[in-house]
XYZ file of C-alpha atoms in Angstrom:
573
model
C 0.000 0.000 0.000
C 0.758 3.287 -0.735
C 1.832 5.816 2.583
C 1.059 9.030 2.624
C 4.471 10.021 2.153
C 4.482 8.846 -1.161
C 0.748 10.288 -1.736
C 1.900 13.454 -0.981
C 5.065 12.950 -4.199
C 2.670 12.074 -6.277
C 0.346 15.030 -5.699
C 2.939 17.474 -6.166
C 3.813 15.734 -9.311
C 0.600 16.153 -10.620
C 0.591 19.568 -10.161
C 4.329 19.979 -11.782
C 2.806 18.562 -14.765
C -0.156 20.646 -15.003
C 2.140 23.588 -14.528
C 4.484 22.193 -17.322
C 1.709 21.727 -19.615
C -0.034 25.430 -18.734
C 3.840 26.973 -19.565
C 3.653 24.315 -22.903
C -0.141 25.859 -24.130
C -0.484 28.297 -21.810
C -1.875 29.575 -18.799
C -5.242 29.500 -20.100
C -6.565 25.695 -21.403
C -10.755 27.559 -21.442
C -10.633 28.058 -24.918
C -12.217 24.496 -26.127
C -15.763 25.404 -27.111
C -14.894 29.149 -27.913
C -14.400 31.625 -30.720
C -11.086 33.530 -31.032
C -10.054 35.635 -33.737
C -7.125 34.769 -35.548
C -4.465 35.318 -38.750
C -4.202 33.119 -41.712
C -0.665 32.594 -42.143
C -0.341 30.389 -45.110
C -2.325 27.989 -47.398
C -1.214 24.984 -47.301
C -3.674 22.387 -50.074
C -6.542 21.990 -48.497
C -6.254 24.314 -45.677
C -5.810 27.529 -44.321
C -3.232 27.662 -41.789
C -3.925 29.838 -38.751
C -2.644 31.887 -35.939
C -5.226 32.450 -32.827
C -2.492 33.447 -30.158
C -1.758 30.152 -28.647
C 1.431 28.303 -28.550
C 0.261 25.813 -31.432
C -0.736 27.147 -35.035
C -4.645 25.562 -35.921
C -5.528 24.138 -39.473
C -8.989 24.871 -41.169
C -10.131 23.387 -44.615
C -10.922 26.069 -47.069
C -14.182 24.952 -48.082
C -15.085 26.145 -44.428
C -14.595 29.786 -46.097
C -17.176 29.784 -48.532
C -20.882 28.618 -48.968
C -21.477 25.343 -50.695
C -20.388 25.141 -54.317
C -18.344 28.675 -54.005
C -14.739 29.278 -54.346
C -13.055 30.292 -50.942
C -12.307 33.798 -50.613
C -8.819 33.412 -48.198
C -5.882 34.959 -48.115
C -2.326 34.985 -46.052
C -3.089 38.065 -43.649
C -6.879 38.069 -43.028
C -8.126 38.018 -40.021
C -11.103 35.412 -38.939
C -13.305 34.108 -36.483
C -12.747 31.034 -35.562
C -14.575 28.466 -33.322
C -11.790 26.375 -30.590
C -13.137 22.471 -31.274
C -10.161 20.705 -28.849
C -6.945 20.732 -28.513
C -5.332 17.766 -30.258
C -2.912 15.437 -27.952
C 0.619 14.883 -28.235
C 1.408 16.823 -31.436
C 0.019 20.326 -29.875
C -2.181 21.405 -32.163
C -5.248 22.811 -32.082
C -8.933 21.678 -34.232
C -10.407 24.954 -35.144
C -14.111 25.513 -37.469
C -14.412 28.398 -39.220
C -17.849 26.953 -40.225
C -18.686 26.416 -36.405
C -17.552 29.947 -35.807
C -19.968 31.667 -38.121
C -22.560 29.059 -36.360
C -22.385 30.432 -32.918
C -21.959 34.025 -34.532
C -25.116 33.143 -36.195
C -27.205 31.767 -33.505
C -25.968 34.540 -31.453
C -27.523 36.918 -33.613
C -30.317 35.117 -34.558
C -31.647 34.935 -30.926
C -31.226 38.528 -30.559
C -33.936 38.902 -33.781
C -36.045 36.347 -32.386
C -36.348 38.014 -29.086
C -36.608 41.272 -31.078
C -39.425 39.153 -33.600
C -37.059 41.083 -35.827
C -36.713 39.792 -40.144
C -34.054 38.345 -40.787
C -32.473 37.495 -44.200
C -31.249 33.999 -45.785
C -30.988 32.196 -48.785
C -32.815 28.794 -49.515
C -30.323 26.575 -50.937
C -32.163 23.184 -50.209
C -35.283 20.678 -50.405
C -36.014 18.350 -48.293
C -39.008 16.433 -46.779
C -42.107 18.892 -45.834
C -39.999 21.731 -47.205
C -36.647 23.453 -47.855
C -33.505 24.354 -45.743
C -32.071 27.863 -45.498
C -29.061 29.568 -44.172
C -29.331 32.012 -41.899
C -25.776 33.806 -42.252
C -24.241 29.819 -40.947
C -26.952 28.708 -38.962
C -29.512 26.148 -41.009
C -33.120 26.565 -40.577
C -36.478 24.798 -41.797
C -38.460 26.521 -43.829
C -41.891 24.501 -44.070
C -43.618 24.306 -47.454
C -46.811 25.632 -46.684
C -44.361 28.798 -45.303
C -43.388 29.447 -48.620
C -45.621 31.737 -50.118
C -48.773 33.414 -49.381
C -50.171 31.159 -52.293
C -48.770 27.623 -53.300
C -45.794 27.874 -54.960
C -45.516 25.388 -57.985
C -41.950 26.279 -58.613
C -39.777 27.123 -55.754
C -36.478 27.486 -58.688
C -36.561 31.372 -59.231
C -36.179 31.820 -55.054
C -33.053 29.553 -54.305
C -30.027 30.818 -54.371
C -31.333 34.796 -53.787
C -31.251 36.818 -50.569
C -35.101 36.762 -48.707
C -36.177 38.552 -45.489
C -37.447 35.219 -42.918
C -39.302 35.739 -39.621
C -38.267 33.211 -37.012
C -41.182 31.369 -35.771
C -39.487 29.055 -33.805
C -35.666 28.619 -32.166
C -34.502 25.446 -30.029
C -30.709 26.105 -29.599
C -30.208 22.777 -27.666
C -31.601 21.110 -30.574
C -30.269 23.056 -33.088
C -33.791 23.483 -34.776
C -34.598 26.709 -36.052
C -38.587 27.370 -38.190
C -38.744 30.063 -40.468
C -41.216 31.689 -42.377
C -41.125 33.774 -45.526
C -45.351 33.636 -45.727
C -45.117 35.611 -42.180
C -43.282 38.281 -44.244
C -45.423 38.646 -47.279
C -48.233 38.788 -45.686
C -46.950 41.831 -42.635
C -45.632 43.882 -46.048
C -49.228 43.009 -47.633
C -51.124 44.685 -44.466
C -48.735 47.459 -45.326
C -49.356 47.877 -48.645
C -52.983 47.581 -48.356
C -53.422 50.205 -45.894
C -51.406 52.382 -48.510
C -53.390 51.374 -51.041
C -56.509 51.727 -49.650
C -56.006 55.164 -48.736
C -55.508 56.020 -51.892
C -57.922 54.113 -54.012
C -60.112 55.949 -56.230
C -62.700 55.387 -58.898
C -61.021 55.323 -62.325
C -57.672 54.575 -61.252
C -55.542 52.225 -63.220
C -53.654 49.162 -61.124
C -51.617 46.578 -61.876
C -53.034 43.005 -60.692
C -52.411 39.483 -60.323
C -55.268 36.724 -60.835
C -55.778 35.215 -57.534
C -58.766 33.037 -57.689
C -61.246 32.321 -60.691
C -65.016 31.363 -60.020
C -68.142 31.164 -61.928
C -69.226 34.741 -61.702
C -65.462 36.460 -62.027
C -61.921 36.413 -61.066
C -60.819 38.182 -57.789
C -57.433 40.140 -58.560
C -54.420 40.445 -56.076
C -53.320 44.417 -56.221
C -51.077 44.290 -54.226
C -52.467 43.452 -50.568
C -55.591 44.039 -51.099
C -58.113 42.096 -53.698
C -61.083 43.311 -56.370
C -63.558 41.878 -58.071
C -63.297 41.595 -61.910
C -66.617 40.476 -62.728
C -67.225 38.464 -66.247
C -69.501 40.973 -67.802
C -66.492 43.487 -66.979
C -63.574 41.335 -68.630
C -64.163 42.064 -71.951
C -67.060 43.559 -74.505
C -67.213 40.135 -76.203
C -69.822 37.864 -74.423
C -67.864 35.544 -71.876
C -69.447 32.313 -70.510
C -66.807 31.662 -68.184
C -63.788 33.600 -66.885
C -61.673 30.846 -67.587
C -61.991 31.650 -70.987
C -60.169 34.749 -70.721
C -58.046 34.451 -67.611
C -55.579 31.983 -66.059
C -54.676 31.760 -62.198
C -51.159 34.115 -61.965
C -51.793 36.170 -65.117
C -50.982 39.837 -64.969
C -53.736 41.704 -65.741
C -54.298 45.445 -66.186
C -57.284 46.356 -64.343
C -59.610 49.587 -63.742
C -61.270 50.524 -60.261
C -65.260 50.922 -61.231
C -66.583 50.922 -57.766
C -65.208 51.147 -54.516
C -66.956 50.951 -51.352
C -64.640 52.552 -48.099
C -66.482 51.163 -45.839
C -66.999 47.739 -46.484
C -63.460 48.188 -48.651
C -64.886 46.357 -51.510
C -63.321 46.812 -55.084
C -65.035 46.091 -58.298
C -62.996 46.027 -61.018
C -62.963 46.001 -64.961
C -60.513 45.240 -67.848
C -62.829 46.092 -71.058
C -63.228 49.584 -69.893
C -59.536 50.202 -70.764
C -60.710 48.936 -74.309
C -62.544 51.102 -77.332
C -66.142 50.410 -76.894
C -67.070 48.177 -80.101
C -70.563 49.848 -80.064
C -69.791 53.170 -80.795
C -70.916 54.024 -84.065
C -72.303 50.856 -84.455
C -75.682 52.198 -86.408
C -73.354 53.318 -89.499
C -71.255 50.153 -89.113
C -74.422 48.048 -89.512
C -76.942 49.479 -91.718
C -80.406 47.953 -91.438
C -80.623 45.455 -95.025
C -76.973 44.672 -95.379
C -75.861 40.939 -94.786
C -73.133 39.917 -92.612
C -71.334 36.763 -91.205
C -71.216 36.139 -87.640
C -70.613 33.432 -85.026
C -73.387 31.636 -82.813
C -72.498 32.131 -79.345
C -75.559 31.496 -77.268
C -78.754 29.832 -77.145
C -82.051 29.854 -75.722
C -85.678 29.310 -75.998
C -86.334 32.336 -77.836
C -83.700 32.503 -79.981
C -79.884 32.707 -80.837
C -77.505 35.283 -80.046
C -74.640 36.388 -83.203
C -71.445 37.576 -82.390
C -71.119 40.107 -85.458
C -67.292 41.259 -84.318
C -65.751 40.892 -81.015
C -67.917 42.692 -78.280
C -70.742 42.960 -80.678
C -73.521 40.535 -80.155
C -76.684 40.908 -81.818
C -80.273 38.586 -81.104
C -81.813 36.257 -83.976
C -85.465 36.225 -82.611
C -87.192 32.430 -82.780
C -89.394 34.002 -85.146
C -86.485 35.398 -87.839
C -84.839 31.964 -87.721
C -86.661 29.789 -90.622
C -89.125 30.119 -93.171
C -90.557 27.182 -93.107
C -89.520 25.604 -89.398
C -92.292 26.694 -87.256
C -92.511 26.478 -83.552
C -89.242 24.649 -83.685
C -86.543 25.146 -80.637
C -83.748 27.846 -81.950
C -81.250 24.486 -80.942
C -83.383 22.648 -83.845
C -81.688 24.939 -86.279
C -78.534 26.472 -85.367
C -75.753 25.178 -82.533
C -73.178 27.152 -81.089
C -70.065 28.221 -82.548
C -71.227 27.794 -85.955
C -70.465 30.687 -88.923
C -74.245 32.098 -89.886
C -74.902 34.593 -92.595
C -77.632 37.125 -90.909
C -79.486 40.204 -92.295
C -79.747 43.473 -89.718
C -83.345 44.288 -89.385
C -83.022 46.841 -86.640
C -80.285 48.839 -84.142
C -80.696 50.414 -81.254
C -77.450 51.536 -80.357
C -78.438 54.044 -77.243
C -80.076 50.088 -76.132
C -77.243 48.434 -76.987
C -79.428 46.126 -78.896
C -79.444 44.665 -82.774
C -81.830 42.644 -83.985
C -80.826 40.014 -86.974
C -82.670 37.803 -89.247
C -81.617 34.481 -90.387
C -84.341 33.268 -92.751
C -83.596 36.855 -94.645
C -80.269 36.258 -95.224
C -80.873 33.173 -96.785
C -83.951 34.008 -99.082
C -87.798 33.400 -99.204
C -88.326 30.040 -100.145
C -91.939 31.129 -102.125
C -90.110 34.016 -103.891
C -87.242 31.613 -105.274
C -89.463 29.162 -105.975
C -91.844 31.733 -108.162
C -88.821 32.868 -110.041
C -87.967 29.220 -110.558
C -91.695 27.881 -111.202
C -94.386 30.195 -112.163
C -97.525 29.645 -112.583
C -98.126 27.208 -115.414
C -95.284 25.552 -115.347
C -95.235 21.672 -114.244
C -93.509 20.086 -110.661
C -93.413 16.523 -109.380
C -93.077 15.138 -105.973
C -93.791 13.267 -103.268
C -97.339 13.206 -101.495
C -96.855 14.497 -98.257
C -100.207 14.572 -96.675
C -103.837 13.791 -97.477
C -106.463 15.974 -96.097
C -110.403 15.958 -96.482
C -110.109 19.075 -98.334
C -107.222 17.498 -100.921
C -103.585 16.441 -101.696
C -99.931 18.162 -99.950
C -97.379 17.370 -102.670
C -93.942 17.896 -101.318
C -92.003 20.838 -104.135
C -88.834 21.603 -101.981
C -87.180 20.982 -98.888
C -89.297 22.442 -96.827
C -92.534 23.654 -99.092
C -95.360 21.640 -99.975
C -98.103 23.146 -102.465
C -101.398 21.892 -102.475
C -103.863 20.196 -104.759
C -107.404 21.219 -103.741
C -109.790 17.974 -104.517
C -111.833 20.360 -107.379
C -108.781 20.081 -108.745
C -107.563 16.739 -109.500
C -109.933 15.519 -112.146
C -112.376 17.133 -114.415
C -114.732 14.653 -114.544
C -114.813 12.693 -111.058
C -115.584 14.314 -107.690
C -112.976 15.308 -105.894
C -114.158 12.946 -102.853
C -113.716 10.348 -105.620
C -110.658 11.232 -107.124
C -108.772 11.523 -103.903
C -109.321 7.724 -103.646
C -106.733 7.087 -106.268
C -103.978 8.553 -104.283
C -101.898 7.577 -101.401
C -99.450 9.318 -99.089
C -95.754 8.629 -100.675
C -97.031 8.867 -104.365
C -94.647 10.918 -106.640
C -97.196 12.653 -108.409
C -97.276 15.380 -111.515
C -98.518 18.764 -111.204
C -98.976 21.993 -112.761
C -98.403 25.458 -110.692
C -101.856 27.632 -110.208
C -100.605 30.004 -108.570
C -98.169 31.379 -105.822
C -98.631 33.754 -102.770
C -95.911 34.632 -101.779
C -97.254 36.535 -98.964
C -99.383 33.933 -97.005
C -96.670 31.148 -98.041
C -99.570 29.513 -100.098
C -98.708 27.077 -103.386
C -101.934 26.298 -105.679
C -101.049 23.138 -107.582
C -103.006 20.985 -110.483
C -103.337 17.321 -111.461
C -106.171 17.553 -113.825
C -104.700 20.969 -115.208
C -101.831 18.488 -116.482
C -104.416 17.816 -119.484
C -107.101 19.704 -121.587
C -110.160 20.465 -120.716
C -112.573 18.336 -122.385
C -115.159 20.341 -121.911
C -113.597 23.534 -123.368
C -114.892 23.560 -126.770
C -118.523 23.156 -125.901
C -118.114 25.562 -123.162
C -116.528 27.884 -126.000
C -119.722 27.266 -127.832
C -122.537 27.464 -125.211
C -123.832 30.562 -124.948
C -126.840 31.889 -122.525
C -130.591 31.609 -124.163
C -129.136 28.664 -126.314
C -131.538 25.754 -126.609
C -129.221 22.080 -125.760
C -130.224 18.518 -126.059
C -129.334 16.671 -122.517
C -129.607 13.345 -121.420
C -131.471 12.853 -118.099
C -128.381 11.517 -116.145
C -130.214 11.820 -112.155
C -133.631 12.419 -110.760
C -133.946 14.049 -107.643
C -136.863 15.771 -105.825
C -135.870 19.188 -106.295
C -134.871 18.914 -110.089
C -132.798 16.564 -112.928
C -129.321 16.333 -113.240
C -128.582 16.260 -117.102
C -125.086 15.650 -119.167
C -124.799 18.350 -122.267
C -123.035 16.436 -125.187
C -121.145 14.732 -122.104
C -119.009 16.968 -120.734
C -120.748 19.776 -119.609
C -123.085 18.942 -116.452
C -126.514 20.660 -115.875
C -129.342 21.241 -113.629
C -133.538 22.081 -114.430
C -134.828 22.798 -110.937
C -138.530 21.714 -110.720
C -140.027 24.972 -111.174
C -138.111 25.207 -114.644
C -139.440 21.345 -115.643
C -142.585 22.604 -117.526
C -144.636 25.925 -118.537
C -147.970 24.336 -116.471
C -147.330 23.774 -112.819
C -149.429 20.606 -112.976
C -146.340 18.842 -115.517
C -143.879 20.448 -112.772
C -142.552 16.693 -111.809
C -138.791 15.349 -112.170
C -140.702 12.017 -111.791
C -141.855 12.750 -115.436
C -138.659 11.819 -116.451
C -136.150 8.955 -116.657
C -132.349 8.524 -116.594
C -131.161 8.555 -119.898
C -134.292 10.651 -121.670
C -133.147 12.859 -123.845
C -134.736 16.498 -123.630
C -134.483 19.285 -124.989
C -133.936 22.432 -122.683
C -132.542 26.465 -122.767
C -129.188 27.730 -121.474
C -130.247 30.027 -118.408
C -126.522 30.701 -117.057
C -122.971 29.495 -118.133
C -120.518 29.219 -114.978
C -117.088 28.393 -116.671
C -115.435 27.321 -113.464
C -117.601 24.945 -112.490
C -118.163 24.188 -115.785
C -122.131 23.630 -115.073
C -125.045 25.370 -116.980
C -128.530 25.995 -115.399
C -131.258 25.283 -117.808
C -135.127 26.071 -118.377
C -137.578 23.454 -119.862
C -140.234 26.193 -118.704
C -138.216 29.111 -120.685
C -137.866 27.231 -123.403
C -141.531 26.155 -123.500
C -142.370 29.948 -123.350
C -140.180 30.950 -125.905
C -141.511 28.838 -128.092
C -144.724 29.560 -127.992
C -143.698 33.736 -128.224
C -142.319 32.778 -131.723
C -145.727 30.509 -132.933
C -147.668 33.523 -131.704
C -145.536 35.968 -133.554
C -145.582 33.415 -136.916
C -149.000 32.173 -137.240
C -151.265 34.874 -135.750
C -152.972 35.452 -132.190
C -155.924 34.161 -130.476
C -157.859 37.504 -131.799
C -157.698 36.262 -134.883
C -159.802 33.494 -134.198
C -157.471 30.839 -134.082
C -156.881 28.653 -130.916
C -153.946 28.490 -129.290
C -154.250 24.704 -129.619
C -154.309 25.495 -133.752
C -151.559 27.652 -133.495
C -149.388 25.588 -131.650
C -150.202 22.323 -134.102
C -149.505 24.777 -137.073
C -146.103 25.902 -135.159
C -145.229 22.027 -134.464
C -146.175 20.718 -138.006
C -144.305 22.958 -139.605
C -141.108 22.546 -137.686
C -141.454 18.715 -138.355
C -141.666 19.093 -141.769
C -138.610 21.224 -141.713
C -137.043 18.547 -139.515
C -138.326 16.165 -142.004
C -136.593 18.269 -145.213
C -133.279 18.016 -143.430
């Protein structure tokens, strides 16, 4: 066992030794963990070789000097801060950091700000999980992702590597963690600017703008700490159906105040007011008559709207759309988008308001087809429909002309002669006539061929006696055929002279008898005729020819005279 005497040697040996090694590195070993300023004195390679007072020279590696991917900026003379890691054993020499240095100097600093909730600048030079990394003048910080920006950031590229004011939202030095914020920033200089702004916003005023947001009704436009409306009747003159059309999320736009409310701080905004308004002048641009091309771009149930030139729209009523299509959906006919050729029929510019015509522009179907086919000339096509009053024949696309049933034979009924038809039948016919003004086409089967009863209707003349052949015997009358084509009628009254011989049951179907032309009607081609009349006549004449009653002869001796003689003539020829 050890005695104390030799206890008490080695005790004061220890101490020799600390005193030796205190004279060897001097009288102060507290540096370890400190930063001490010292002189480069050389570079040797890789590192910069340093003076910091002490009895041993320290070695740094250059890259220390300079951010990541820099040169070093180092030379023999300049003076540093430097950070005191150890001294190294047996050799004497002491581990210095100029990066650790800058570290402490940063944190130092930094602490100050955050106590201060002072900015503080650094450059993002990295990405990693949940965000990026930054340096804080040596000292690395977090900068979360959603911390970014005031607005998601697709493209973080144009910020690294530049200079950006942080706020320091949270410091740990223990940990070494340090959370920063650049959104903090943005948005305490956007309070600032919109409290500028506002103060000076005024009606008419001109702003630059940012699109912030798009919705259904408009787009709301960053100014510059403070956001407007820029509603989508306000975008441009052109109709817009949706902002998107126009606008994209981050576009700068150009943008005039229209309204703004101080107290409730509310901005409307507009971009086509900073445009030439397309309707001015727009009476002498578009006279009423003149044709034009447009686009379709909207429709609804009572009609179709016609972009005529960008901010120019003008209304094709339901009613202006067709010729032809009636009560048809404006969809039916035109579809958006499409190139239309349109006629102006009225503008209103004070109204903003033009009203266009489609079915104008294109021509009336009744007046080309007049030019094409007037009356007398000869069409075929289709039967369309078959009515109780006659036949629809089908001329054009859309036009039919019609065959009234008095008009399909000359000989048959037109009940009858409607039998012989059937919807589908291509069919000959020849035009009648066209009104062009009630949209009205007279057509003609039996006009296709002569009238055979022409030439005795040519002949026929009123107070003409005509041999007819009993053809129908009916209580009121007898029908009769004249040299069968012409039909007639001798109402009962007109059967005989005496009332008592007043009987169509006198006479049979197929008698012939002889009777006088009362009235010719050429259209229906029918005569009226007078057994009665012609009775009466006849008897005038005998009177007139063989004497009177006064005379003393009877009117029973006349008459045989009258009828003797005309059967001898009869009997001569």
């Amino acid at each position: 066992m050890a005695t104390a005497t030799s206890l008490a040697h080695q005790d004061a040996g220890s101490e020799d030794f600390a005193a030796l090694l205190d004279a060897t590195l001097g009288a102060d070993t507290g540096f370890a963990g400190s930063v001490v300023s010292g002189r480069v004195l050389r570079i040797d390679d890789d590192y910069a070789v340093v003076d910091v007072g002490l009895k041993s020279e320290g070695r740094v590696p250059l890259k220390e000097f300079a951010p990541q991917g820099q040169k070093p900026e180092v030379q023999p003379g300049d003076v540093v801060e430097l950070f005191v890691e150890r001294y190294e054993d047996r050799d004497g020499s002491i581990v210095l950091s100029r990066e650790k240095a800058r570290r402490e100097e940063a944190w130092t600093n930094l602490e100050k700000a955050y106590q201060a909730q002072q900015r503080v600048n650094g450059v993002i030079f990295g990405r990693v999980k949940g965000g990026f990394t930054v340096d804080l003048g040596g000292a690395v910080a977090f900068l979360p992702g959603s911390q970014v920006d005031i607005r998601p950031v697709r493209d973080v590229g144009p910020l690294m590597g530049s200079p950006q004011p942080f706020q320091i939202l949270k410091m740990d030095r223990a940990r070494g963690n340090i959370v920063v914020s650049r959104r903090a920033v943005l948005e305490e200089t956007r309070a600032e600017q919109r409290s500028e702004l506002i103060q000076g916003l005024k009606e008419g005023m001109v702003l630059d703008g940012v699109v912030k947001n798009i919705t259904d009704y408009g787009a709301f436009v960053d100014l510059g700490g403070v956001d407007g409306l820029l509603h989508v009747t306000d975008i441009a003159w052109r109709r817009i159906n949706h902002p998107s059309e126009a606008l994209t999320i981050g576009q700068p736009v150009k943008v005039q105040v229209i309204r703004f409310n101080s107290e409730t701080q509310r901005i409307s905004l507009g971009m086509k007011q900073l445009m030439a308004d397309p309707w001015d002048g727009v009476a002498l641009k578009y006279p009423v008559g003149a044709k034009f091309s447009g686009r379709v771009t909207n429709i609804t149930d009572y009609g179709a709207f016609v972009e005529l030139e960008p901010g120019v729209e003008g209304l094709v009523h339901v009613s202006e759309m067709s010729w032809t299509k009636k009560n048809v959906h404006p969809g039916k006919i035109v579809a958006t988008s499409q190139e239309v050729d349109v006629m102006i029929l009225d503008v209103d510019e004070p109204k903003r308001r033009i009203s266009l015509g489609l079915k104008q522009a294109q021509g009336n179907p009744w007046d080309l087809f007049l030019e094409a086919h007037p009356p007398g000339s000869e069409v075929e096509g289709e039967i369309r429909n078959i009515t109780e009053f006659g036949l629809f024949i089908g001329i054009g696309p859309d036009i039919d002309g019609m065959v009234h049933m008095s008009d399909i034979s000359w000989d048959e009924a037109g009940e009858q002669a409607m039998l012989r038809f059937n919807k589908g039948d291509i069919v000959k016919a020849k035009v009648l006539d066209v009104d062009v003004e009630k949209e009205r086409i007279s057509l003609g089967i039996k006009q296709l061929q002569a009238d055979p009863a022409a030439e005795v209707l040519d002949k026929v003349r009123k107070g003409d006696v005509v041999t007819c052949i009993v053809t129908q015997v009916q209580a009121n009358g007898i029908e009769v055929k004249v040299e069968d084509v012409l039909t007639g009628f001798i109402r009962r009254a007109e059967l005989a002279r005496d009332r008592g011989d007043q009987r169509p049951d006198k006479f049979a179907v197929g008698e012939k008898v002889d009777a006088k032309v009362v009235a010719v009607d050429r259209a229906a081609r029918r005569l009226s005729l007078t057994i009665k009349g012609k009775e009466i006549e006849e008897e005038r004449e005998a009177m007139k020819e063989y004497g009177s009653t006064d005379s003393g002869a009877s009117l029973g001796d006349i008459l045989g005279a009258a009828i003797r003689r005309r059967r001898e003539m009869a009997g001569e020829e």
